[in-house]
XYZ file of N, CA and C in Angstrom:
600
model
N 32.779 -15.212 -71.420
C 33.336 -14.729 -70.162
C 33.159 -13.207 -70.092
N 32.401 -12.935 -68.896
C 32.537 -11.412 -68.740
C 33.694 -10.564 -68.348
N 33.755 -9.248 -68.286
C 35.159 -8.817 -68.225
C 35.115 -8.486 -67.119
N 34.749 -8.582 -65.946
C 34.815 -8.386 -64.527
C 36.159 -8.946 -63.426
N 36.506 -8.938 -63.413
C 37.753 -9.343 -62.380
C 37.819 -8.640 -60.982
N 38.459 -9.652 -60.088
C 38.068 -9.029 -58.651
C 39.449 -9.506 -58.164
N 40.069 -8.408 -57.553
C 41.429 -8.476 -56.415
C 41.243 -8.593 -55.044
N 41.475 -9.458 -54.415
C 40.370 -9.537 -52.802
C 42.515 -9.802 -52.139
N 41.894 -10.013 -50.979
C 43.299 -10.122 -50.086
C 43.466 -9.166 -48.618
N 43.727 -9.311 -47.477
C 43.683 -8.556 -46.633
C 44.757 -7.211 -46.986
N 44.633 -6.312 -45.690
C 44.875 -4.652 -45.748
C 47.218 -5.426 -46.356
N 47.705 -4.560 -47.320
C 49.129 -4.728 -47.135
C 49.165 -5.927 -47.866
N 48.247 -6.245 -48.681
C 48.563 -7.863 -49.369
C 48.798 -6.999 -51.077
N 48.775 -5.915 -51.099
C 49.321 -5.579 -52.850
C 48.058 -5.265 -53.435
N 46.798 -5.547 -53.328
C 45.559 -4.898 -53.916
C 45.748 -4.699 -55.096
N 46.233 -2.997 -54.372
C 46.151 -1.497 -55.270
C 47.180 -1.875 -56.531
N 48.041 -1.668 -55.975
C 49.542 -2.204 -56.854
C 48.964 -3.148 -58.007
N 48.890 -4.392 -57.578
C 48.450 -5.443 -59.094
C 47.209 -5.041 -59.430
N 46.219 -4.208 -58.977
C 45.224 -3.832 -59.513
C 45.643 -2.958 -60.996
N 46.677 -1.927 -60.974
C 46.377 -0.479 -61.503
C 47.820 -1.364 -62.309
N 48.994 -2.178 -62.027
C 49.843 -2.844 -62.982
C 49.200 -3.847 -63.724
N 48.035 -4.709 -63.618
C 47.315 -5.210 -64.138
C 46.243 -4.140 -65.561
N 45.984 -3.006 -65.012
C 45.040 -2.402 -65.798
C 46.011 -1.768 -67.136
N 47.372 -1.592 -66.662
C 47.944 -0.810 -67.473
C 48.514 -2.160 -68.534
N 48.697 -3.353 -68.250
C 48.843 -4.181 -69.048
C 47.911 -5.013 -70.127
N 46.517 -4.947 -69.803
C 45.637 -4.880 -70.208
C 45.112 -3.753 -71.252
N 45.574 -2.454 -71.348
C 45.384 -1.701 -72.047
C 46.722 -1.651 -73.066
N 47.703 -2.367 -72.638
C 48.659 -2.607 -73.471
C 47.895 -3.563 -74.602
N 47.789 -4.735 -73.889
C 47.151 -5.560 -74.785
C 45.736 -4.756 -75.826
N 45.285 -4.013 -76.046
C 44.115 -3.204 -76.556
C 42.967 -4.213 -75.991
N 42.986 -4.044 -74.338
C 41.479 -4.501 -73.865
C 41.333 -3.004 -72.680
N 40.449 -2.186 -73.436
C 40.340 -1.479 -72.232
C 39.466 -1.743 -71.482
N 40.437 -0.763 -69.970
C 40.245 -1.748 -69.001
C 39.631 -0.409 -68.215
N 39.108 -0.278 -66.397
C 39.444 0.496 -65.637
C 39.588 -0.154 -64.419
N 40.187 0.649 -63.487
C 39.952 -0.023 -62.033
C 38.585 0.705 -60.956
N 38.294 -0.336 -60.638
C 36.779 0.331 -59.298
C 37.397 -0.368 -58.145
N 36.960 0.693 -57.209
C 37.189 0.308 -55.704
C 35.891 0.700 -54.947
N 34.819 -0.495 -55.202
C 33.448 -0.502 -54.927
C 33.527 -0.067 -53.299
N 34.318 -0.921 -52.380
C 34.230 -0.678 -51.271
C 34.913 0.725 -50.589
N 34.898 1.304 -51.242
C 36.105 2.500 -50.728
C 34.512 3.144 -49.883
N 34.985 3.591 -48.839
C 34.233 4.264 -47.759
C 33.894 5.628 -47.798
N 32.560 6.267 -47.304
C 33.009 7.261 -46.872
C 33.418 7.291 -45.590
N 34.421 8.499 -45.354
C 35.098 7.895 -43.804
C 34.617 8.960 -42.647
N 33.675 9.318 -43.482
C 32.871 10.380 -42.160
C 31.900 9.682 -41.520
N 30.937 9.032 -42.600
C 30.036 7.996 -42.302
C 30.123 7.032 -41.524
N 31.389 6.252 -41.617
C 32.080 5.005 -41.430
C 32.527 5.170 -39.517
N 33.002 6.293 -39.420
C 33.636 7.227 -38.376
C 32.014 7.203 -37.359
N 31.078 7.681 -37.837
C 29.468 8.121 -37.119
C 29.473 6.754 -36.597
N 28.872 5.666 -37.358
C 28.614 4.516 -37.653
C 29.706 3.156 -36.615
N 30.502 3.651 -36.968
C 31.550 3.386 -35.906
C 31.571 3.733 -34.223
N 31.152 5.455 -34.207
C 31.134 5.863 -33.183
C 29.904 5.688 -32.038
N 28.858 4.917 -32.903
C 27.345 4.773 -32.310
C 27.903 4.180 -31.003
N 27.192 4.893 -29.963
C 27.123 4.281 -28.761
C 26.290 3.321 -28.287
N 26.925 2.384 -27.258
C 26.781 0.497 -26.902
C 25.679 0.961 -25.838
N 24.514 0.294 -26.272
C 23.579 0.100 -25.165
C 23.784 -0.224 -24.112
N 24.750 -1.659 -24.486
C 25.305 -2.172 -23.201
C 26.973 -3.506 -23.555
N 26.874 -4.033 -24.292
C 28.020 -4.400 -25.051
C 28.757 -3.878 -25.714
N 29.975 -3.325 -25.455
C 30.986 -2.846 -26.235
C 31.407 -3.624 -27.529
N 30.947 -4.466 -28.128
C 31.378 -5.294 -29.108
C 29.818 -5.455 -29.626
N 28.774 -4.382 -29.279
C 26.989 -4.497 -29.775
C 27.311 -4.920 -31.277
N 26.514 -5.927 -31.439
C 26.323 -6.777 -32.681
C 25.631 -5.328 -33.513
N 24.658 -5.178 -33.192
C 23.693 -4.791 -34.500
C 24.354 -3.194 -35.141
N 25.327 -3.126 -34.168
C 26.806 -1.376 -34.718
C 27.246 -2.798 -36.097
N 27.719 -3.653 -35.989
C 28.829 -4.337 -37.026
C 27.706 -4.259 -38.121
N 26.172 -4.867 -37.806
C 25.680 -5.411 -39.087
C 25.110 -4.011 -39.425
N 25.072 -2.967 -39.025
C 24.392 -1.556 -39.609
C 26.340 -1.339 -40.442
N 27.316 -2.175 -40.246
C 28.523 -1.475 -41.255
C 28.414 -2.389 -42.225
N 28.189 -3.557 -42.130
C 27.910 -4.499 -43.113
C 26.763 -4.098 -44.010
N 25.687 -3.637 -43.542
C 24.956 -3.086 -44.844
C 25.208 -1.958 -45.295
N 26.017 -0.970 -45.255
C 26.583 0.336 -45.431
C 27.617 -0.659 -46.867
N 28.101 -1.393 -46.182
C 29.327 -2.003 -47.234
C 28.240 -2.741 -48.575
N 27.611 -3.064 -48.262
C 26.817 -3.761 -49.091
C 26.096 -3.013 -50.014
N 25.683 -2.121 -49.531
C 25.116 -0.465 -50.368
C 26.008 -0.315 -51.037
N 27.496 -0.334 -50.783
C 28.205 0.912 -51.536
C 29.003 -0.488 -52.639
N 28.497 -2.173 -52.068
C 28.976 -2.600 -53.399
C 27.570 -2.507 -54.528
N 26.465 -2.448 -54.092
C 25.553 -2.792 -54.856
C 25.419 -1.222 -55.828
N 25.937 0.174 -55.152
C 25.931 1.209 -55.817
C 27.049 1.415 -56.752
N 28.365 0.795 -56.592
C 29.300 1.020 -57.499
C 29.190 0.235 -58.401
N 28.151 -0.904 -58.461
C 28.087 -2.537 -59.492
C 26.928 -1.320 -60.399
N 26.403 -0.392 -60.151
C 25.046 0.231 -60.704
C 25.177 1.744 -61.219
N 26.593 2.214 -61.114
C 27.093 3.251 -61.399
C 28.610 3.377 -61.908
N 29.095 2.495 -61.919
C 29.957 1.713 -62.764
C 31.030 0.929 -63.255
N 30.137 -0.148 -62.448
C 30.678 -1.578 -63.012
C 29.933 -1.951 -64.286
N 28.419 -1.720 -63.851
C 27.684 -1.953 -65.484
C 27.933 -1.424 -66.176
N 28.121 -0.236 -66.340
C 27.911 0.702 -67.226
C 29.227 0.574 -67.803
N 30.789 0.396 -67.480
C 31.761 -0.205 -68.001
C 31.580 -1.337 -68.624
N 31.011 -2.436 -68.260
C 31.293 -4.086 -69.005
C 30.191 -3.374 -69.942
N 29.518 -3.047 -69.963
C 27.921 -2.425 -71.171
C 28.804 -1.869 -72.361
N 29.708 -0.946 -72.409
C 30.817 -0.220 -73.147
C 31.683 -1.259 -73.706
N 32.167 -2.314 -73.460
C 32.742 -3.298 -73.465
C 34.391 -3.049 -72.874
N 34.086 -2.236 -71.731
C 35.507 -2.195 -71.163
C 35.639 -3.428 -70.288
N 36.806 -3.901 -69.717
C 37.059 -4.458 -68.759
C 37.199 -3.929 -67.352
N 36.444 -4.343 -66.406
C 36.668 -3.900 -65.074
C 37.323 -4.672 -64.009
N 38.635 -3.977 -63.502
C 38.990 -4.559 -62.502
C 38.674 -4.078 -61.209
N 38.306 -4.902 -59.867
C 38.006 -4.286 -58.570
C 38.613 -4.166 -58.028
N 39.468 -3.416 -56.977
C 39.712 -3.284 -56.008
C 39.285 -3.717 -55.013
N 39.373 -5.186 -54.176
C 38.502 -5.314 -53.322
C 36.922 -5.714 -53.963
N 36.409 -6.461 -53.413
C 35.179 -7.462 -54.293
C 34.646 -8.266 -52.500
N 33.357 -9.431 -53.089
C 32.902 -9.790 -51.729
C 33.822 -10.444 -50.996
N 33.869 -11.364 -51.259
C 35.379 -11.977 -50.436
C 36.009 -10.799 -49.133
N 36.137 -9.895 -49.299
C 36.819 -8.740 -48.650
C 35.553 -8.221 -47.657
N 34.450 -8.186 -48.609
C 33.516 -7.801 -47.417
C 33.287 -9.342 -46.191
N 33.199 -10.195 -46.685
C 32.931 -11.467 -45.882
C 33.709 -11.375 -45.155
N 35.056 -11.372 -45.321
C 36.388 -11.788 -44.545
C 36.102 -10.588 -43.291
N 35.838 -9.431 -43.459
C 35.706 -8.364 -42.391
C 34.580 -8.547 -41.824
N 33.385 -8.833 -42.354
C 32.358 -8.961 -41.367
C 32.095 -10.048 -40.368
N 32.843 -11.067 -40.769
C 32.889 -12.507 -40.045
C 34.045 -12.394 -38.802
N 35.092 -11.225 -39.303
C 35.749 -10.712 -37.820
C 34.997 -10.170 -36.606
N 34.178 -9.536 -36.902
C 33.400 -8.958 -35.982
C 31.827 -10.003 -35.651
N 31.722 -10.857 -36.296
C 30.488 -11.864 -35.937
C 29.710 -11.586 -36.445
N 29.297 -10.894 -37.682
C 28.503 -10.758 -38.837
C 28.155 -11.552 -40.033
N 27.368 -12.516 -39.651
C 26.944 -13.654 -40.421
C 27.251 -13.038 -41.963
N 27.310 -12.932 -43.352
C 27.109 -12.458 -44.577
C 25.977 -13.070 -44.953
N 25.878 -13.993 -44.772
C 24.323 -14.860 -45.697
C 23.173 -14.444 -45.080
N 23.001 -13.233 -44.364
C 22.224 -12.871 -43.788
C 21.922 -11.416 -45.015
N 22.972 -11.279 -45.868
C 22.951 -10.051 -46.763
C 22.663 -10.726 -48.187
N 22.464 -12.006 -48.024
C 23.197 -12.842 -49.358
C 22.092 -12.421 -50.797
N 20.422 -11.856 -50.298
C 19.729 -12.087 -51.292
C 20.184 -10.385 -52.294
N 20.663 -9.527 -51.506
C 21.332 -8.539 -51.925
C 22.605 -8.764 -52.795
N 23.770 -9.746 -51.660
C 24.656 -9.576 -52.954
C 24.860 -10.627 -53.981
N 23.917 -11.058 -53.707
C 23.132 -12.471 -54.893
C 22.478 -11.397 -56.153
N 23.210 -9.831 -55.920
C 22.187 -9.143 -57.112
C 23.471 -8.966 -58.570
N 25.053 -9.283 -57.280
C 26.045 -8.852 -58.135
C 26.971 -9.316 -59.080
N 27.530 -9.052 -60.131
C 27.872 -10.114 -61.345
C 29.403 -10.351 -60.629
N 28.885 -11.754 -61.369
C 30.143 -12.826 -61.020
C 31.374 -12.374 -61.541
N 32.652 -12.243 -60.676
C 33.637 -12.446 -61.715
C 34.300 -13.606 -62.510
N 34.261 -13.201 -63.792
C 35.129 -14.069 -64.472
C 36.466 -14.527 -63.787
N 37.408 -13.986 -63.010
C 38.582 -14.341 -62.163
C 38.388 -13.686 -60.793
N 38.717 -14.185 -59.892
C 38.609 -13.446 -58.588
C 40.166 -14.108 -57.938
N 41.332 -13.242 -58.003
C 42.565 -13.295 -57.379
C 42.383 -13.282 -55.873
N 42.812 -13.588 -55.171
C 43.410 -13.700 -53.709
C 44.999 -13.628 -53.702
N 45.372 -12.376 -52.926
C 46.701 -12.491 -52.797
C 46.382 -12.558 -51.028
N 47.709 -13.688 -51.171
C 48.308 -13.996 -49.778
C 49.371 -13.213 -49.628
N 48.976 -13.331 -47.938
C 50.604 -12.359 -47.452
C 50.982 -12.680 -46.244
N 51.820 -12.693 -45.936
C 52.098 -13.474 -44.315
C 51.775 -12.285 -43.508
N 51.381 -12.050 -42.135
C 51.237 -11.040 -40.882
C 51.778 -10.202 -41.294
N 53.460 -10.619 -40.938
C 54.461 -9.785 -40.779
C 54.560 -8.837 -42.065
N 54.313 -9.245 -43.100
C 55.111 -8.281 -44.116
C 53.495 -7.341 -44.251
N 52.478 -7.744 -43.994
C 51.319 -7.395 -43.962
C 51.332 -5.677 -43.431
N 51.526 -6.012 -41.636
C 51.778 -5.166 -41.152
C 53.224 -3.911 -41.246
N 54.392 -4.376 -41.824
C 55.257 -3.565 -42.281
C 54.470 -2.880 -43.239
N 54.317 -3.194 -44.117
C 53.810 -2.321 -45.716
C 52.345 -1.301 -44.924
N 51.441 -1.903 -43.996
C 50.872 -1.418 -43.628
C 50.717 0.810 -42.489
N 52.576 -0.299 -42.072
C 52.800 0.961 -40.888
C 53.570 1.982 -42.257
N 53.459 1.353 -42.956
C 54.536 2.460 -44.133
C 53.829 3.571 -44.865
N 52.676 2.954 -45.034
C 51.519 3.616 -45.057
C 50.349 4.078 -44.256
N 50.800 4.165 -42.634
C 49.661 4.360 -42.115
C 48.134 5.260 -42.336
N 48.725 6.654 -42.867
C 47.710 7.265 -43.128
C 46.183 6.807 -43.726
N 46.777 5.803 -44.581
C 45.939 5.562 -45.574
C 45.377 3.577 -45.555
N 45.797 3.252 -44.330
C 45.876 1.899 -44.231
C 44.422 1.119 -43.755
N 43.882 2.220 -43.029
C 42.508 1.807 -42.364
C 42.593 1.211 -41.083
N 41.628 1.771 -40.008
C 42.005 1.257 -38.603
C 42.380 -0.251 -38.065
N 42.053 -1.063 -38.966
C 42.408 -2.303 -38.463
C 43.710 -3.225 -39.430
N 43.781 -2.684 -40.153
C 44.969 -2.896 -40.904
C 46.882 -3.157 -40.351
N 46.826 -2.712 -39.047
C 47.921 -2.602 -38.033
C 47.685 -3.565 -36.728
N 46.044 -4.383 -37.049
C 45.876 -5.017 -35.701
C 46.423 -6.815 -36.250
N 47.139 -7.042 -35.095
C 47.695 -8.435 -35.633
C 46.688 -9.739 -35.781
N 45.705 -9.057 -35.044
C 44.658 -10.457 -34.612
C 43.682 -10.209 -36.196
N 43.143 -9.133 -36.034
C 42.556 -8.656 -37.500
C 43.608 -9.518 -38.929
N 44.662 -9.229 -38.708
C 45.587 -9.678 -40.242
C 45.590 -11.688 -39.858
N 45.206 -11.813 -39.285
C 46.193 -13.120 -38.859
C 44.708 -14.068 -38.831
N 43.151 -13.331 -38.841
C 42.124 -13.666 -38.823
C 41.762 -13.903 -40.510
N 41.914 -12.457 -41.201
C 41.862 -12.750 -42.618
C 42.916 -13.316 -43.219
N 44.302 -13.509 -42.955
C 44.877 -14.503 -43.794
C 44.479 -16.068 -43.394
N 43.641 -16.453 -42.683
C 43.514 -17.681 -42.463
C 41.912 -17.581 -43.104
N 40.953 -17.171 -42.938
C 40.057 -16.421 -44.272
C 39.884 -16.708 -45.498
N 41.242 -16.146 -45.975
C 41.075 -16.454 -47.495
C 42.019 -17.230 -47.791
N 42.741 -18.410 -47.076
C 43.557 -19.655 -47.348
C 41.994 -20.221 -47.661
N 41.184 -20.183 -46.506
C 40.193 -21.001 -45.955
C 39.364 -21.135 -47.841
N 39.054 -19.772 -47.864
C 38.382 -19.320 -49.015
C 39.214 -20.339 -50.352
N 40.225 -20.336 -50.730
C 41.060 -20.774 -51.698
C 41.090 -21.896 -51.534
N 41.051 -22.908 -50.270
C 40.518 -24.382 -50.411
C 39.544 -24.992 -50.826
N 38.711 -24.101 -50.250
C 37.706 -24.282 -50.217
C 36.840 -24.146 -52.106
N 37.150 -23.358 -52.445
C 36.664 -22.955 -54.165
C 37.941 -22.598 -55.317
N 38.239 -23.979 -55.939
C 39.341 -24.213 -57.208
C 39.382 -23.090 -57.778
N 38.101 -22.357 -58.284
C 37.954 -21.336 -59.383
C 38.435 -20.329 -58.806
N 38.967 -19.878 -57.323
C 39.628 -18.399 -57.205
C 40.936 -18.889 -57.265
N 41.477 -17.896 -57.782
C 43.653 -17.869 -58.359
C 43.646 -17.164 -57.040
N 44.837 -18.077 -56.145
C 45.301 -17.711 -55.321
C 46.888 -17.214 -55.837
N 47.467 -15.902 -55.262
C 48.566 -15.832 -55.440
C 49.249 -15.237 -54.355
N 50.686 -15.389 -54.867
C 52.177 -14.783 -53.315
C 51.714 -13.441 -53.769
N 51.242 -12.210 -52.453
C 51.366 -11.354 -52.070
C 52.574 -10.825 -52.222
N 53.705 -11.310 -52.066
C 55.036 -11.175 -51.561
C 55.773 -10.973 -53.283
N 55.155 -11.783 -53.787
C 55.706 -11.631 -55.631
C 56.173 -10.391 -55.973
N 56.531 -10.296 -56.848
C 57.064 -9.374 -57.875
C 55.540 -9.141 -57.906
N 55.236 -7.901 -58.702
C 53.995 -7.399 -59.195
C 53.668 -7.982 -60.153
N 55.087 -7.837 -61.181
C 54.689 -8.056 -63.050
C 54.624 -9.501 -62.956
N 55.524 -10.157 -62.043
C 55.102 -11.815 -61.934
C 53.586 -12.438 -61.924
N 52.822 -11.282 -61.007
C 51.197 -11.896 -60.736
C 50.567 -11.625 -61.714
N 51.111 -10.423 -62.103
C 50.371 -9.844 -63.970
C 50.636 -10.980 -64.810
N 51.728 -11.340 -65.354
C 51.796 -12.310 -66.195
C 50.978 -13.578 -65.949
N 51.028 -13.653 -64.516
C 50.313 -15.201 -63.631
C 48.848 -15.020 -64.342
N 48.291 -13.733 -63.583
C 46.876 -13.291 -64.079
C 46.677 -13.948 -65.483
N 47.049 -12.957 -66.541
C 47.188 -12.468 -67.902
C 47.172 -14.070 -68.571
N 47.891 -15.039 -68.060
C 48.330 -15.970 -68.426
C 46.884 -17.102 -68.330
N 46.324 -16.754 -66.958
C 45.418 -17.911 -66.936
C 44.070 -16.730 -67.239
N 44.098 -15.771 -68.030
C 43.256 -15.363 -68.970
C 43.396 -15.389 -70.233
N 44.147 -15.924 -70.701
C 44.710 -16.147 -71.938
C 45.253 -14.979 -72.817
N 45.504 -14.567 -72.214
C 45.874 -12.844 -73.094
C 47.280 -12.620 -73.304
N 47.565 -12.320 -74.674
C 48.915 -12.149 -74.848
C 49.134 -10.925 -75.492
């Protein structure tokens, strides 16, 4: 088993939190670990890219799939600058956010993914890929608590209410991702994690 692990879940579902309480328990255990947040943006870029003006559709398809390959770059550059280069060391890497997260957003906006697939068909599997669930509501509270830092669609109800039905969809659909309560205790999902990695 490789040491790769992936935290997926919409904006306000705990990410960050069980990401970085996960890493610090893991280094308890003597597996070092780090956290990557492949998808983290630049938000100047993101902002341009965003701002491209509509030929003639305000909802122009080919603005979403020029962000979808921007996202896809910046997972295939952080898997190549270091995600490898961590599991190579024999650290453990946890993600912040993994494909799942890119799918779930691009399929909001009508962005096929398997249209990117021979690209991210380049990136290593995780050994665990978590899904935390979270209902709307508590979604968007934790969200407005943090607005600064929440991301523009993170406060939209149709956006939260699109990806939590997403990655239910996702978790029926494939046994091998650990779905967990968003809503949990932190150290509860750590132990949950930890537990169905066998690590004590």
């Amino acid at each position: 088993m490789n040491g790769l692990f992936a935290i997926c879940g919409p904006p306000g579902a705990g990410k960050s939190t069980l990401a970085e309480a996960l890493s610090l328990a893991l280094a308890a255990a003597d597996r070092p670990c780090q956290v990557v947040a492949p998808l983290q943006a630049n938000s100047a870029l993101v902002r341009r890219i965003s701002g491209l003006p509509s030929p003639s559709d305000p909802s122009w398809p080919e603005r979403e799939r020029l962000m979808s390959d921007y996202f896809t770059l910046r997972l295939l550059e952080a898997t190549e600058l270091e995600i490898a280069p961590a599991l190579g060391a024999g650290r453990w890497v946890i993600t912040d956010r993994w494909v799942p997260d890119q799918i779930v957003n691009q399929t909001f906006f009508g962005v096929e993914p398997v249209t990117r697939q021979p690209a991210l068909g380049r990136l290593p599997r995780p050994a665990v890929t978590v899904l935390l669930d979270v209902d709307v509501e508590t979604a968007l509270r934790r969200n407005e608590e943090r607005c600064r830092s929440a991301g523009p669609f993170a406060l939209r109800r149709d956006f939260l209410e699109h990806a939590r039905q997403a990655y239910r969809k996702m978790a029926s659909d494939d046994t091998t991702l650990l779905s967990l309560d968003g809503t949990a205790p932190t150290h509860r999902n750590v132990e949950l994690i930890l537990q169905h990695l066998e690590v004590s």
